[in-house]
Each structure stands twice: as C-alpha cells, then as structure tokens.
Amino acid sequence: MPQSSLQKRRDRPCHLAIVVPCFNEEDVLPLSIATLLQQLREMIDADQCTKDSYVVLVDDGSSDSTWDVIEEAVNDHVGSFRGLRLARNVGHQAALLAGLDYANGRCDAAISIDADLQDDIDAMPRMIDAYRTGAELVLGVRKSRDVDTWFKRNSAVGFYRVLRWMGVDLVENHADFRLMSAAALRHLSEFSEYNLFLRGLVPMLHSRIETVTYDRSERAAGETKYPTRKMLSLAWNGITSFSVQPLRFISAMGFLVFFITLALLAYAMVGVFSGQVIPGWASVVIPLYLLGGLLMISLGMVGEYIAKLFLEAKQRPRFFVDTIVGDPTRNE
Ligand code: UDP
Ligand code: MG
C-alpha cells in the first residue's frame, strides 16, 4: 500500500458500516441495538470511526416484528442506524451479502456480525486498529467453542478438516465476523456466484489479511436460526462451491473397481484352467449390487455439480432489496 494512503488511514478516523443480518430476531434485537449503539459511540469518542458511521440492519424476510424493531431504531437514533428490508428470506449468506453490497461505496470499512452478538463486539476496535495499520481484511477467530453444544463443536471441527482435505482454503474457527475494507468490498462485488460461501471467498479478495481472536458467548435471547439441516447445507455448499475433489474421488473409485475386476478375472481364469468351477451366485450378485450402489452415488455427485452449474448459468439475482430506511442520501 502506498505510504500516503497508509498515512491517511492512520491519521483519520474510519467511516465504518456495521452490517447485521437479522432473521426473526425480535427477541434479541432490542438488546443488540442498544449494545451496538453503545459500541459505536465509544468508537466515535475514541476517534476510531467518524461521526457518520452507522449500523445497517438487514431484515432477511422475517415473519415476526423484526422490521418494526428496525424501523424504531432508525427513527430513535437518527444517523446511527439504517434498515434494509429484503423482499423474502434468502438465508444468512445472501442476506449478509445484501448488507455488504449496500455498504460497498458507502464506507471506508464494513464489519459484519450476527444479530445475536454471540461474537464479541469488543473485538471491533482491534479490527479497526488492524485496518488502520494496513490490513484489508481482518478476520474474527474464536478462541474456544466452550459454549457450543457437543454436536456443533465436533461437527464444526470435522467440517473444517474435511474442507481442508478437499483443498478449500479456510481459516479455522472464523465464521462471518470480519472487517472488510472498501477495496475488499469492491473486489467482493465482482463475484457474481449464486451459491455463495463467503468464508471460502474471503481469502481470495486480498492478501493483506489479519486475524483478531475473541471469545464467543451464548446467544443472549431467541433461538438459533441455523438448525442442523441448514448447517449441513452450508457445509455441502462450501465443499461443492470450492472443491472438485468429490468428482476426482469418483474417477479414483472407478479405477479402483476396474483394477479389482481385473484381479477377479485373473482369479477366475486360474479357476477355469485348474478345473475348479465356482458355484457363482455370490460372485455375481454382490458385485452387481455393489457397482449399482457406487454408480448411483457417483451419478448423484456429478448431478450435484450439474445442478450447481444450472443455477449459476441462470445468473439469477441473489436477493431483492424491498425497502431502505435511514439512508441520508435518499428521499423516503
Ligand atoms: N440469519 C439470516 N437468515 C436466515 C438465517 C439466519 O439472516 O435465514 C441470521 C440470523 O438472524 C443471525 C445470523 O444469521 O444474525 C446467524 O444465525 P444464528 O445466530 O441463528 O446461527 P448460529 O450462531 O446459531 O450458528
Ligand atoms: Mg448465533
């Protein structure tokens, strides 16, 4: 980075946008709003961010009173909050993207954080410090997973291991709590993929990456919006969006079966010449089912990638913004 722009970052407070996706968060949101406001004010007082820094609350098609809570915050604390209402529920990753897309061009840096504030917002000032010393991406990394259930903790560890094995470059224990500079946001906006796995994309956006560690606490109120089904689908999406390893695995399996068959053939030939004829039922039926199963799994796996291509080829929009409130440059 040129010395002059680094100097600018150091000298001036940063124009910050905090992006928060919210889906049916009426229970926890009032508390989160108060905490975020407090944090924002502290950072402004400490000259870390500018007075017009703000929080963008993205309502991901909630069916409860989340939007009312957001509108109230926007009206009560003019300038500090903005609300983005999506036309329908598109899921955490796309909702986050909608918020980041809004922040692109409207800030020096954006920090994304979940609405339940499980991620420690005290790490924000440290993220800004890292940004001001030249980082374009600052990733929040959890120290421990003590507060998670046994299942979530172990499935997460397994997930990172499998992904790494498949060649996906992920920072362990980093979820979606991160700071992205204006440049990183601009780079992100060039990616138009429909199947979004932000965690996997982030390392591709810039090389000046730093990490900040923090402790993750329990959800303050409300329930998790990530049931096991959604978690598995996120994991699967992560694998198939970033790795072709499963497809290679199919070819490897094909070769293996082929060579085993050759060996069996040799064995059978020996049997014929030595006059011992195998009764034959098991040796026919077992490979038949085995191969049938393998073939179906393989086809399914290939189909999974084709489905992905199908979705990408359509180039469908990933979200629709229905309403924006609290944006000073718009007439509402
Ligand atoms: N979320 C969302 N859309 C969804 C599901 C979740 O915007 O369809 C948001 C949710 O409001 C929260 C964040 O994504 O801010 C993470 O969800 P949650 O805290 O329930 O996940 P967990 O921490 O349990 O993995
Ligand atoms: Mg959570």
Coordinates of C-alpha atoms and ligand atoms in Angstrom, one line a residue:
M1 CA 0.0 0.0 0.0
P2 CA 1.4 3.5 -0.9
Q3 CA 2.8 5.3 2.1
S4 CA 0.5 8.3 1.7
S5 CA -2.7 6.2 1.8
L6 CA -1.5 4.3 4.8
Q7 CA -0.7 7.6 6.5
K8 CA -4.3 8.7 5.7
R9 CA -5.7 5.6 7.3
R10 CA -3.6 6.2 10.4
D11 CA -4.5 9.9 10.7
R12 CA -8.2 9.9 10.0
P13 CA -11.0 8.0 11.8
C14 CA -12.6 5.4 9.6
H15 CA -16.1 5.7 8.1
L16 CA -17.5 2.5 9.4
A17 CA -20.5 0.5 8.5
I18 CA -21.6 -2.4 10.7
V19 CA -23.6 -5.0 8.8
V20 CA -26.1 -7.2 10.7
P21 CA -28.3 -9.8 9.0
C22 CA -31.5 -10.4 11.0
F23 CA -34.0 -13.2 10.6
N24 CA -36.8 -13.4 13.1
E25 CA -34.7 -11.8 15.7
E26 CA -37.4 -9.8 17.6
D27 CA -36.3 -11.3 20.9
V28 CA -32.7 -10.4 20.8
L29 CA -32.7 -7.3 18.5
P30 CA -33.6 -4.6 21.0
L31 CA -30.7 -5.7 23.2
S32 CA -28.3 -5.9 20.3
I33 CA -29.3 -2.5 19.0
A34 CA -28.6 -0.9 22.4
T35 CA -25.2 -2.7 22.6
L36 CA -24.2 -1.8 19.1
L37 CA -25.2 1.9 19.6
Q38 CA -23.0 2.0 22.8
Q39 CA -20.1 0.4 20.9
L40 CA -20.5 2.8 18.0
R41 CA -20.5 5.8 20.3
E42 CA -17.4 4.5 22.1
M43 CA -15.5 4.1 18.9
I44 CA -16.5 7.6 17.8
D45 CA -15.4 9.0 21.1
A46 CA -12.1 7.2 20.8
D47 CA -11.7 8.8 17.3
Q48 CA -11.6 5.4 15.7
C49 CA -14.5 6.0 13.5
T50 CA -16.2 9.0 12.1
K51 CA -19.4 10.5 13.5
D52 CA -21.4 9.4 10.4
S53 CA -20.5 5.8 10.9
Y54 CA -23.6 3.6 11.0
V55 CA -25.2 0.2 11.5
V56 CA -27.1 -1.5 8.7
L57 CA -29.7 -3.9 9.9
V58 CA -30.8 -6.3 7.1
D59 CA -34.2 -7.9 7.6
D60 CA -34.0 -11.2 5.8
G61 CA -37.7 -11.6 5.2
S62 CA -38.6 -12.1 8.8
S63 CA -42.1 -13.1 9.7
D64 CA -42.1 -11.6 13.2
S65 CA -41.8 -8.0 14.2
T66 CA -38.1 -7.7 13.4
W67 CA -38.8 -4.9 10.8
D68 CA -40.8 -2.9 13.3
V69 CA -37.9 -3.1 15.7
I70 CA -35.5 -2.0 13.0
E71 CA -37.7 1.0 11.9
E72 CA -38.0 2.1 15.5
A73 CA -34.2 2.0 15.9
V74 CA -33.8 4.1 12.7
N75 CA -36.2 6.7 13.9
D76 CA -35.0 6.8 17.5
H77 CA -31.3 7.1 16.7
V78 CA -31.2 9.1 13.5
G79 CA -28.0 8.7 11.6
S80 CA -26.7 5.7 13.6
F81 CA -29.0 3.1 12.1
R82 CA -30.2 2.2 8.6
G83 CA -32.6 -0.6 7.7
L84 CA -32.6 -2.8 4.6
R85 CA -35.6 -5.0 4.1
L86 CA -35.3 -7.9 1.7
A87 CA -38.3 -9.0 -0.3
R88 CA -38.1 -12.5 1.0
N89 CA -35.9 -14.8 3.1
V90 CA -32.8 -15.7 1.2
G91 CA -30.7 -17.1 4.0
H92 CA -27.8 -15.8 6.1
Q93 CA -25.1 -15.7 3.4
A94 CA -27.2 -13.9 0.8
A95 CA -28.6 -11.5 3.5
L96 CA -25.1 -10.7 4.6
L97 CA -24.1 -10.1 1.0
A98 CA -27.1 -7.7 0.6
G99 CA -25.8 -5.7 3.5
L100 CA -22.2 -5.7 2.3
D101 CA -23.4 -4.8 -1.2
Y102 CA -25.2 -1.8 0.3
A103 CA -22.1 -0.8 2.3
N104 CA -19.9 -1.0 -0.9
G105 CA -19.0 2.6 -1.8
R106 CA -20.7 3.9 1.3
C107 CA -17.9 3.4 3.8
D108 CA -14.1 3.0 4.4
A109 CA -14.6 -0.4 6.0
A110 CA -17.5 -2.7 6.9
I111 CA -17.7 -5.1 9.9
S112 CA -20.2 -7.9 9.6
I113 CA -21.6 -9.5 12.7
D114 CA -24.6 -11.7 13.6
A115 CA -27.7 -10.2 15.2
D116 CA -27.4 -12.3 18.4
L117 CA -24.0 -10.6 19.1
Q118 CA -22.5 -14.0 20.1
D119 CA -19.3 -12.6 18.6
D120 CA -17.6 -10.3 21.0
I121 CA -18.1 -6.7 19.8
D122 CA -15.2 -5.6 21.9
A123 CA -13.1 -7.1 19.2
M124 CA -14.3 -4.3 16.8
P125 CA -11.8 -1.6 18.0
R126 CA -9.0 -4.1 17.5
M127 CA -10.3 -4.9 14.0
I128 CA -10.2 -1.2 13.2
D129 CA -6.7 -0.8 14.6
A130 CA -5.6 -3.6 12.3
Y131 CA -7.3 -1.9 9.4
R132 CA -5.7 1.4 10.1
T133 CA -2.3 -0.2 10.1
G134 CA -2.9 -1.5 6.6
A135 CA -5.0 -4.7 6.7
E136 CA -7.7 -5.0 4.0
L137 CA -9.4 -8.0 5.7
V138 CA -9.5 -8.6 9.4
L139 CA -11.0 -12.0 10.4
G140 CA -12.5 -12.6 13.8
V141 CA -11.3 -16.0 15.1
R142 CA -12.9 -17.7 18.1
K143 CA -10.6 -18.8 20.8
S144 CA -12.7 -21.7 22.1
R145 CA -16.0 -23.4 21.4
D146 CA -17.0 -23.9 25.0
V147 CA -20.4 -22.5 24.7
D148 CA -21.4 -24.7 21.7
T149 CA -23.2 -28.0 22.1
W150 CA -21.1 -31.1 21.8
F151 CA -22.6 -31.8 18.4
K152 CA -22.0 -28.3 17.0
R153 CA -18.4 -28.2 18.3
N154 CA -17.4 -31.6 16.8
S155 CA -19.3 -31.2 13.6
A156 CA -17.6 -27.8 13.1
V157 CA -14.1 -29.4 13.7
G158 CA -14.9 -32.2 11.3
F159 CA -16.2 -29.7 8.7
Y160 CA -13.0 -27.7 8.7
R161 CA -11.0 -30.9 8.5
V162 CA -12.9 -32.3 5.5
L163 CA -12.8 -28.9 3.7
R164 CA -9.1 -28.6 4.2
W165 CA -8.6 -32.1 3.0
M166 CA -10.6 -31.2 -0.1
G167 CA -8.3 -28.3 -0.8
V168 CA -10.6 -25.5 0.3
D169 CA -8.6 -22.7 2.0
L170 CA -10.4 -21.8 5.2
V171 CA -9.4 -20.1 8.3
E172 CA -10.4 -22.4 11.2
N173 CA -12.9 -21.0 13.7
H174 CA -13.6 -18.0 11.6
A175 CA -17.3 -17.5 10.9
D176 CA -18.7 -14.3 9.5
F177 CA -17.4 -11.8 12.0
R178 CA -14.9 -9.8 10.0
L179 CA -13.9 -6.4 8.8
M180 CA -13.6 -5.7 5.1
S181 CA -12.0 -2.6 3.7
A182 CA -13.6 -0.6 0.9
A183 CA -11.2 -2.3 -1.6
A184 CA -12.2 -5.8 -0.3
L185 CA -15.9 -4.9 -0.7
R186 CA -15.2 -3.7 -4.2
H187 CA -13.5 -7.0 -5.0
L188 CA -16.3 -8.9 -3.5
S189 CA -18.8 -7.2 -5.7
E190 CA -17.0 -8.6 -8.7
F191 CA -18.0 -12.1 -7.7
S192 CA -21.4 -12.9 -9.0
E193 CA -21.8 -16.6 -8.0
Y194 CA -25.2 -17.7 -6.9
N195 CA -24.0 -20.3 -4.5
L196 CA -22.3 -18.2 -2.0
F197 CA -19.9 -19.3 0.7
L198 CA -18.4 -16.1 1.9
R199 CA -15.9 -17.7 4.2
G200 CA -14.3 -19.5 1.3
L201 CA -14.3 -16.4 -0.9
V202 CA -12.7 -14.1 1.6
P203 CA -9.1 -15.3 1.3
M204 CA -9.4 -14.6 -2.5
L205 CA -10.2 -10.9 -2.0
H206 CA -6.9 -9.6 -0.8
S207 CA -3.6 -10.8 0.6
R208 CA -3.3 -8.3 3.4
I209 CA -5.3 -10.4 5.9
E210 CA -5.0 -10.3 9.6
T211 CA -6.8 -12.1 12.4
V212 CA -8.2 -11.0 15.8
T213 CA -9.1 -13.6 18.4
Y214 CA -12.1 -13.3 20.7
D215 CA -14.3 -15.4 22.9
R216 CA -17.7 -16.4 21.7
S217 CA -20.6 -16.2 24.2
E218 CA -24.0 -17.7 24.1
R219 CA -27.0 -16.3 22.3
A220 CA -28.5 -13.6 24.5
A221 CA -32.1 -14.4 23.5
G222 CA -34.1 -16.2 20.9
E223 CA -33.2 -19.4 19.2
T224 CA -30.6 -20.4 16.7
K225 CA -31.7 -19.8 13.1
Y226 CA -29.2 -22.4 12.0
P227 CA -30.8 -25.8 12.6
T228 CA -28.7 -28.9 11.7
R229 CA -30.4 -29.1 8.2
K230 CA -29.2 -25.6 7.3
M231 CA -25.7 -26.2 8.8
L232 CA -25.3 -29.4 6.6
S233 CA -26.5 -27.5 3.6
L234 CA -24.0 -24.7 4.2
A235 CA -21.2 -27.3 4.6
W236 CA -22.2 -29.1 1.4
N237 CA -22.4 -25.7 -0.4
G238 CA -18.9 -24.9 0.9
I239 CA -17.5 -28.1 -0.4
T240 CA -19.1 -28.2 -3.8
S241 CA -18.6 -24.4 -4.5
F242 CA -14.9 -24.6 -3.8
S243 CA -13.7 -28.1 -4.4
V244 CA -13.7 -30.6 -7.4
Q245 CA -12.3 -33.3 -5.1
P246 CA -15.5 -35.3 -4.9
L247 CA -15.5 -35.6 -8.7
R248 CA -11.9 -36.8 -8.7
F249 CA -12.9 -39.2 -6.0
I250 CA -15.4 -40.7 -8.4
S251 CA -12.7 -41.3 -11.0
A252 CA -10.4 -42.8 -8.4
M253 CA -13.2 -45.1 -7.3
G254 CA -13.8 -46.1 -10.9
F255 CA -10.2 -47.0 -11.4
L256 CA -10.1 -49.0 -8.2
V257 CA -13.2 -51.0 -9.1
F258 CA -11.7 -51.6 -12.6
F259 CA -8.4 -53.0 -11.2
I260 CA -10.3 -55.2 -8.7
T261 CA -12.3 -56.6 -11.5
L262 CA -9.1 -57.3 -13.5
A263 CA -7.8 -59.2 -10.5
L264 CA -11.0 -61.1 -10.2
L265 CA -10.9 -62.0 -13.8
A266 CA -7.4 -63.4 -13.4
Y267 CA -8.5 -65.4 -10.5
A268 CA -11.5 -66.8 -12.4
M269 CA -9.2 -67.8 -15.3
V270 CA -7.0 -69.7 -13.0
G271 CA -10.1 -71.4 -11.7
V272 CA -11.3 -72.4 -15.2
F273 CA -7.9 -73.9 -16.1
S274 CA -7.5 -75.8 -12.9
G275 CA -11.0 -77.2 -13.3
Q276 CA -12.5 -75.7 -10.2
V277 CA -15.7 -74.0 -11.2
I278 CA -17.1 -71.6 -8.6
P279 CA -20.8 -72.2 -7.8
G280 CA -21.2 -68.5 -8.7
W281 CA -24.2 -66.9 -7.1
A282 CA -22.4 -64.6 -4.6
S283 CA -19.7 -63.7 -7.0
V284 CA -22.3 -62.4 -9.4
V285 CA -24.9 -60.8 -7.2
I286 CA -22.6 -59.0 -4.7
P287 CA -20.5 -57.1 -7.3
L288 CA -23.8 -56.3 -9.1
Y289 CA -25.3 -54.5 -6.1
L290 CA -22.0 -53.0 -5.1
L291 CA -21.4 -51.5 -8.5
G292 CA -25.0 -50.4 -8.8
G293 CA -24.6 -48.5 -5.5
L294 CA -21.3 -47.0 -6.4
L295 CA -22.7 -45.9 -9.8
M296 CA -25.7 -44.2 -8.2
I297 CA -23.6 -42.4 -5.7
S298 CA -21.3 -41.2 -8.4
L299 CA -24.1 -40.1 -10.6
G300 CA -25.7 -38.2 -7.7
M301 CA -22.4 -36.5 -7.0
V302 CA -21.9 -35.4 -10.6
G303 CA -25.6 -34.4 -10.7
E304 CA -24.9 -32.1 -7.7
Y305 CA -22.3 -30.2 -9.7
I306 CA -24.5 -30.0 -12.7
A307 CA -27.3 -28.6 -10.5
K308 CA -24.9 -26.0 -9.4
L309 CA -23.9 -25.1 -13.0
F310 CA -27.6 -24.9 -13.8
L311 CA -28.2 -22.4 -11.0
E312 CA -25.1 -20.4 -11.9
A313 CA -25.9 -20.3 -15.6
K314 CA -29.2 -18.7 -15.0
Q315 CA -27.5 -15.7 -13.3
R316 CA -30.4 -15.1 -11.0
P317 CA -30.4 -12.2 -8.6
R318 CA -29.3 -13.3 -5.2
F319 CA -31.6 -11.0 -3.3
F320 CA -34.1 -8.2 -3.7
V321 CA -34.0 -5.1 -1.6
D322 CA -37.6 -4.1 -0.9
T323 CA -37.2 -1.0 1.3
I324 CA -34.3 1.1 2.6
V325 CA -34.8 3.4 5.6
G326 CA -32.4 5.8 7.3
D327 CA -30.2 6.5 4.3
P328 CA -29.5 10.2 4.3
T329 CA -28.9 10.3 0.5
R330 CA -32.4 9.0 -0.3
N331 CA -35.8 10.6 -0.1
E332 CA -38.1 8.3 1.8
Ligands
UDP1 N1 -30.0 -15.4 9.6 C1 -30.5 -14.8 8.4 N2 -31.2 -15.5 7.6 C2 -31.5 -16.8 7.8 C3 -31.0 -17.4 9.0 C4 -30.2 -16.7 9.8 O1 -30.2 -13.6 8.2 O2 -32.2 -17.4 7.0 C5 -29.1 -14.6 10.5 C6 -29.6 -14.6 12.0 O3 -30.5 -13.6 12.2 C7 -28.3 -14.3 12.7 C8 -27.2 -14.9 11.8 O4 -27.8 -15.1 10.5 O5 -28.0 -12.9 12.7 C9 -26.7 -16.2 12.3 O6 -27.8 -17.1 12.8 P1 -27.7 -17.8 14.2 O7 -27.2 -16.9 15.2 O8 -29.1 -18.3 14.4 O9 -26.8 -19.0 13.9 P2 -25.8 -19.7 14.9 O10 -25.0 -18.7 15.6 O11 -26.7 -20.5 15.8 O12 -24.9 -20.6 14.0
MG2 MG -25.7 -17.2 16.6

